[in-house]
Coordinates of C-alpha atoms and ligand atoms in Angstrom, one line a residue:
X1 CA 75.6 75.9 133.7
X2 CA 74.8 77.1 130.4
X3 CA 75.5 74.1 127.8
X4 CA 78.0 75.5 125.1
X5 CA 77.6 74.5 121.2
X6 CA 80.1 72.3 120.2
X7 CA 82.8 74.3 118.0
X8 CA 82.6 72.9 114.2
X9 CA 85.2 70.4 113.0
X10 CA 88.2 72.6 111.6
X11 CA 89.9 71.0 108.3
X12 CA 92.7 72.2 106.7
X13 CA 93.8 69.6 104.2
X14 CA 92.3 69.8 100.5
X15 CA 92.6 65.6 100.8
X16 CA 90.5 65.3 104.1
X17 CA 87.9 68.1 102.6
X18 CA 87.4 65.8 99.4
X19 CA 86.7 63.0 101.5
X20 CA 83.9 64.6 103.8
X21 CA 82.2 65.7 100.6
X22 CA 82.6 62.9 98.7
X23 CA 80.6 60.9 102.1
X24 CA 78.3 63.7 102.4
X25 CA 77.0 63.0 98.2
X26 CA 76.5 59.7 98.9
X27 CA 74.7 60.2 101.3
X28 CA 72.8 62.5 98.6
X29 CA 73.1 66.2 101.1
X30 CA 73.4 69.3 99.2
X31 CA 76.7 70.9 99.7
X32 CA 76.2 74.6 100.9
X33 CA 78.9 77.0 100.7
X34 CA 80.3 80.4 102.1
X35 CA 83.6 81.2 101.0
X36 CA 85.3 83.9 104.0
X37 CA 88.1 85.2 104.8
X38 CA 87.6 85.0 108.8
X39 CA 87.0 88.2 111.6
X40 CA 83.3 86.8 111.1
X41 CA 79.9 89.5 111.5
X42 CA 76.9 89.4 111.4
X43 CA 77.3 89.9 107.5
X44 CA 79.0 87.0 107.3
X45 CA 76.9 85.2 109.5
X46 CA 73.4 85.7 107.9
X47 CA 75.0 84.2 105.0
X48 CA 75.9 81.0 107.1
X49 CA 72.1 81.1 107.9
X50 CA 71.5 81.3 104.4
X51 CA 73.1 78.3 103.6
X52 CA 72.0 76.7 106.9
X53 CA 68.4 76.8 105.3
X54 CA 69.1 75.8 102.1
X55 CA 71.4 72.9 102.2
X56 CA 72.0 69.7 104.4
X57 CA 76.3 69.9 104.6
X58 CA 77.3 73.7 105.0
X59 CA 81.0 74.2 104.4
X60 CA 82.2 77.6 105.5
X61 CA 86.2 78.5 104.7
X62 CA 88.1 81.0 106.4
X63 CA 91.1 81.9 104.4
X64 CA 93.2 85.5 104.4
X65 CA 93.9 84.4 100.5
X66 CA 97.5 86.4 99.5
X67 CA 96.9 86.5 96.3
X68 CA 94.0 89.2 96.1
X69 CA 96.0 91.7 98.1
X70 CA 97.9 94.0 96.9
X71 CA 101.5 94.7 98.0
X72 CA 101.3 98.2 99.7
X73 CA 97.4 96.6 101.6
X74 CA 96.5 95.1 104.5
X75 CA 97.7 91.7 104.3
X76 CA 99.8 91.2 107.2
X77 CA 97.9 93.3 109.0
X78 CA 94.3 91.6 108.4
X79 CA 92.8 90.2 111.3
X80 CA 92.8 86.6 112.2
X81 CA 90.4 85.6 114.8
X82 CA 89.9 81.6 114.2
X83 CA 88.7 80.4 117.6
X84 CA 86.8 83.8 118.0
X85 CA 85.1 82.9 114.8
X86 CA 84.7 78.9 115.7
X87 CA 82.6 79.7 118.6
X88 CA 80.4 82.4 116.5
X89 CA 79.8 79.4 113.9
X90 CA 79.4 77.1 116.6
X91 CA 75.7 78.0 117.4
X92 CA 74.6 77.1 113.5
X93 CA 75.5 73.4 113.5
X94 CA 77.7 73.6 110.1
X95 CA 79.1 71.1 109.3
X96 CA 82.9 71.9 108.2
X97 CA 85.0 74.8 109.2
X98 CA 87.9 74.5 105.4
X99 CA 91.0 76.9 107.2
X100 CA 93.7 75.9 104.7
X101 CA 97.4 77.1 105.1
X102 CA 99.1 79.1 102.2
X103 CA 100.9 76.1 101.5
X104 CA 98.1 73.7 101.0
X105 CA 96.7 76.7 98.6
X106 CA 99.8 77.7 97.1
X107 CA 102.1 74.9 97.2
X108 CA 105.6 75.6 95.2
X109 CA 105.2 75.8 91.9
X110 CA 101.8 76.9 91.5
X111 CA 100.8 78.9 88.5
X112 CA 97.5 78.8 87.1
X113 CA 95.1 82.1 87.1
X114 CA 91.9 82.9 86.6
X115 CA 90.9 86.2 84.4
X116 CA 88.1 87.9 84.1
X117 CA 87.1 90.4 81.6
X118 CA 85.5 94.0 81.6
X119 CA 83.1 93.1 84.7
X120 CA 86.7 93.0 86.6
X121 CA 88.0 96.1 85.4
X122 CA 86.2 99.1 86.4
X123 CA 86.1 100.5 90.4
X124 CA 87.9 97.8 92.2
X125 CA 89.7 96.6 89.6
X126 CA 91.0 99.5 88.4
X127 CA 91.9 100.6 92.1
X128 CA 93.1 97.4 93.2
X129 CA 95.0 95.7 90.2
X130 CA 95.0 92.3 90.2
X131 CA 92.5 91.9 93.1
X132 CA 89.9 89.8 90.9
X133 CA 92.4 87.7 89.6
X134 CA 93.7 86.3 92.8
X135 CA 89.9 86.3 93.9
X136 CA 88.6 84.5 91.2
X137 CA 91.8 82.1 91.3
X138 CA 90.7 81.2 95.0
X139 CA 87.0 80.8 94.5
X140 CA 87.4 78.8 91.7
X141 CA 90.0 76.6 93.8
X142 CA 87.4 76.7 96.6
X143 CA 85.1 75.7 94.3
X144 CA 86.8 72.9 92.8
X145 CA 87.8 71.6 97.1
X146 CA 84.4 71.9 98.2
X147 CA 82.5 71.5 95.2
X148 CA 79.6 73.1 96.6
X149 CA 75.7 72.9 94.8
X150 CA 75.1 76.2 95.9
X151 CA 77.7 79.3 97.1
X152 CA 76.6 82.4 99.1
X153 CA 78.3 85.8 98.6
X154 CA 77.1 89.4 100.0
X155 CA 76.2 92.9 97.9
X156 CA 78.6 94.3 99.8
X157 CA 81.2 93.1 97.8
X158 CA 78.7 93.5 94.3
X159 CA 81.5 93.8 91.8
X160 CA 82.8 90.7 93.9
X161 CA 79.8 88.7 93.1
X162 CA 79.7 89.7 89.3
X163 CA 82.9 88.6 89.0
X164 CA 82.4 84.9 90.0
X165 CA 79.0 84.8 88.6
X166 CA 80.7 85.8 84.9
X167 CA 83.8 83.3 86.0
X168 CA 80.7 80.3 86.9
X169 CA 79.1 80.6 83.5
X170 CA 82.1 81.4 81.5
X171 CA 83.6 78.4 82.9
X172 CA 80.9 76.5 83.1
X173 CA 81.1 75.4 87.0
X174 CA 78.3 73.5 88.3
X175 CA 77.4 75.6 91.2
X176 CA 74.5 78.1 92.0
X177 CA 75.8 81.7 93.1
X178 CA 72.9 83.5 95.5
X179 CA 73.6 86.8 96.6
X180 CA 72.4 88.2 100.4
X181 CA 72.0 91.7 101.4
X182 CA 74.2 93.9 102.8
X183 CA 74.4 93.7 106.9
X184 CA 74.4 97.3 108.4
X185 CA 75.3 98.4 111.9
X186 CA 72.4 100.8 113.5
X187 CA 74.1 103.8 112.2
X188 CA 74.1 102.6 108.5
X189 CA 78.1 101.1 107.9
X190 CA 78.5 98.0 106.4
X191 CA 79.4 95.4 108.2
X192 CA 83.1 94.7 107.1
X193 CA 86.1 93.1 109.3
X194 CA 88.1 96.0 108.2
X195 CA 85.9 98.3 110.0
X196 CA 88.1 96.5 113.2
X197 CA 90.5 99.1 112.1
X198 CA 88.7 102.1 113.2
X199 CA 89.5 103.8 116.2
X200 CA 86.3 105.8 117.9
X201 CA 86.9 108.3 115.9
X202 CA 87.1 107.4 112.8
X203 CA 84.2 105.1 113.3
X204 CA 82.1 107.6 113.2
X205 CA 83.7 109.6 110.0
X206 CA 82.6 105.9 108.1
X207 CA 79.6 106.8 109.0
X208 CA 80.2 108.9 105.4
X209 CA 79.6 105.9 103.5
X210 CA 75.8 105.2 104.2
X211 CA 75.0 108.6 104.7
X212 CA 76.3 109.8 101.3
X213 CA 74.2 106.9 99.6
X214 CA 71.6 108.0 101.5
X215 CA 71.5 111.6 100.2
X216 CA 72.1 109.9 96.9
X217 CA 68.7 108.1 97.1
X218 CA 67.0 111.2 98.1
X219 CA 68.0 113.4 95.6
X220 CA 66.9 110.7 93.0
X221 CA 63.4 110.6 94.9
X222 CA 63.3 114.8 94.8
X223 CA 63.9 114.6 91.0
X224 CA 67.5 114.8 90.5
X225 CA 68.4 112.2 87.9
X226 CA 71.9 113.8 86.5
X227 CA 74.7 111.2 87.8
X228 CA 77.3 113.9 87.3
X229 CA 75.2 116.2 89.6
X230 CA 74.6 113.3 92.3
X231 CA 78.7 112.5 91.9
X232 CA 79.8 115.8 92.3
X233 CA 77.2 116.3 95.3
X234 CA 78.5 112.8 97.3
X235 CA 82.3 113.8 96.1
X236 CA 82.0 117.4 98.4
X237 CA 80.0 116.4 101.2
X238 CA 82.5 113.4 101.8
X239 CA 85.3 116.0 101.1
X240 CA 84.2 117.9 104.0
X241 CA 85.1 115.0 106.2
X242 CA 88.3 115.1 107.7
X243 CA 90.5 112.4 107.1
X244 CA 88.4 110.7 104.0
X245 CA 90.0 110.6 100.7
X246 CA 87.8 109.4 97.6
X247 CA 88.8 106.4 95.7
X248 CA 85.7 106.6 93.9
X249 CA 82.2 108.0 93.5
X250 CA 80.5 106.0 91.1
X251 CA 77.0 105.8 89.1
X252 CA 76.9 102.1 87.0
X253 CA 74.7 99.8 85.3
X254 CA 74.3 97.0 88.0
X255 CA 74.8 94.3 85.3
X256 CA 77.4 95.7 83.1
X257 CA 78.9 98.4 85.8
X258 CA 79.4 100.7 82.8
X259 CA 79.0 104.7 83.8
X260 CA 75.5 105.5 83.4
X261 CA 74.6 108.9 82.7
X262 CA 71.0 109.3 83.9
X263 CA 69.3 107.7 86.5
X264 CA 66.1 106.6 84.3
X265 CA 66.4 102.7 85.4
X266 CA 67.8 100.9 88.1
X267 CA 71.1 102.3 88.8
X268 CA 74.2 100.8 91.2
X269 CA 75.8 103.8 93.6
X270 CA 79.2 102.5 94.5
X271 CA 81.5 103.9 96.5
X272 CA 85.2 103.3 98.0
X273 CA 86.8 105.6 100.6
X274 CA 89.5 105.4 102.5
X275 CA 88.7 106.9 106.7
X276 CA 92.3 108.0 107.7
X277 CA 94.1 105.4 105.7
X278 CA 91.6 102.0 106.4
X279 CA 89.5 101.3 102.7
X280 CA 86.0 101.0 103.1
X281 CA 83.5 100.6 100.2
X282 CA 79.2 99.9 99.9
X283 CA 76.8 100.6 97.1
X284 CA 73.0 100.4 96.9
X285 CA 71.0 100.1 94.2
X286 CA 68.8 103.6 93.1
X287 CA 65.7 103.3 91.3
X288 CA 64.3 106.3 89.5
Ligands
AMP1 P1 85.1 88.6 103.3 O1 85.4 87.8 104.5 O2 85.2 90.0 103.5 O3 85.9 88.1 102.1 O4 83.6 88.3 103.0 C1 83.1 87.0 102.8 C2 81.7 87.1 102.2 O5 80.9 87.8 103.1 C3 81.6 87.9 100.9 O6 80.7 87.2 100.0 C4 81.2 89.2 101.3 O7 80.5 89.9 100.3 C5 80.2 88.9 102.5 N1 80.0 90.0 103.3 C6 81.0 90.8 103.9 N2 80.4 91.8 104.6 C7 79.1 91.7 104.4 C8 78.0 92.4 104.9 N3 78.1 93.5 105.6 N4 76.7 92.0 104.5 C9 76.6 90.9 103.7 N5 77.6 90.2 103.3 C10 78.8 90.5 103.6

């Protein structure tokens, strides 16, 4: 019989995660971090091996944080597959699965937040409000649990990443923020636990995404350098899938994520589309 890994140690107390730090910096390991919120792929896992092969105590937390959702999204209905996920970490040998209850997060009475400025506000923040906020808040709390030396997030999420990168400095937490590339499926969609939502069907409408950053890229290597154009051009051919409804088609600085007008530099396509109802988004960088 096949010898199965041993499932990692789950903790959910912010008291019992101090204390397994604390033991693991005397004993002078670097404290690697991935900060998830569970219904683990592959993106999320070549994170994990990221921070497998950079640091000697890898903390990985799974947490559905309430606070960055919305109140007409996904909350209740975002999936929760602990064990599932336990026995996908199991084969990496981390050292600390950090699965904290609302309570222990949010006990009664909390009331601190974490803003960011203009880096928040464009594409997801304008379509989510409050979404960075309650993201920051929880990274920075995360943060302040695990206290890692170094933190690994993915481009899929790239405003995501901005966002705690701006909140590190401005703040000045001690932590290194590396950033991984996005994990595709064969046909091109990101890897996201909201893709669980798709039925065959619509799978294959997501499909949309990639392809429309795709074409994006091409036209760019054919000459075309007019974001308008390009927008306009990704805008109608994901119109002409049935059942997708544009959040937004955008063309943006990748360090400031202001509108840029002409792709003459490096340039961040983002998108954010809903396939009958379930919010997807990706982005790639163009050069010219
Ligand atoms: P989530 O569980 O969706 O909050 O994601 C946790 C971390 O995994 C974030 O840093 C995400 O950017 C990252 N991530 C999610 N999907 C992917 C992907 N397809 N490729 C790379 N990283 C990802």
């Amino acid at each position: 019989m096949k010898h199965q890994p041993e499932k990692p140690r789950v903790v959910t107390t912010v008291a019992e995660m101090r204390q397994l730090v604390q033991s693991a910096r005397q004993e002078g390991r670097r404290i690697g971090f991935v900060p998830t919120m569970g219904a683990l792929h592959e993106g999320h896992l070549s994170l994990v091996r990221a921070a497998k092969e950079a640091s000697d105590f890898v903390v990985v937390s799974i947490y559905v944080n309430p606070t960055q959702f919305g109140p007409q999204e996904d909350f209740a209905q975002y999936p929760r597959t602990l064990e599932a996920d336990l026995d996908l970490l199991a084969v990496y040998g981390i050292d600390v699965v950090f699965a904290p209850s609302d309570q222990e997060m949010y006990p009664a009475g909390f009331d601190s937040w974490v803003e960011v400025g203009g880096i928040a506000a464009p594409l997801e923040g304008r379509c989510r409000p409050g979404h960075f906020r309650g993201v920051a808040t929880v990274v920075l709390k995360l943060f302040n649990i695990v206290q890692p030396d170094i933190a690994w997030f993915g481009q899929k999420d790239y405003q995501q990443a901005l966002v705690i990168q701006r909140m590190v400095a401005d703040l000045n937490v001690p932590v290194e923020i590396r950033v991984c590339p996005t994990v595709r499926e064969p046909d091109g969609l990101a890897m996201s636990s909201r893709n669980r939502y798709l039925g065959p069907e619509s799978r294959q409408k997501a499909t949309i995404l990639w392809r429309a950053l795709c074409e994006a890229k091409q036209l760019v290597a054919a000459g075309q350098k007019d974001t308008a154009v390009l927008a306009a051009h990704l805008r109608s051919m994901i119109a002409a899938v049935p059942g997708a409804q544009i959040d937004y088609v955008a063309f943006v600085d990748p360090q400031t994520l202001s509108p840029v007008r002409q792709v003459d530099r490096p340039v961040l396509a983002a998108l954010a589309v809903r396939i009958d109802g379930t919010r997807l988004i990706d982005n790639e960088l163009i050069a010219p």
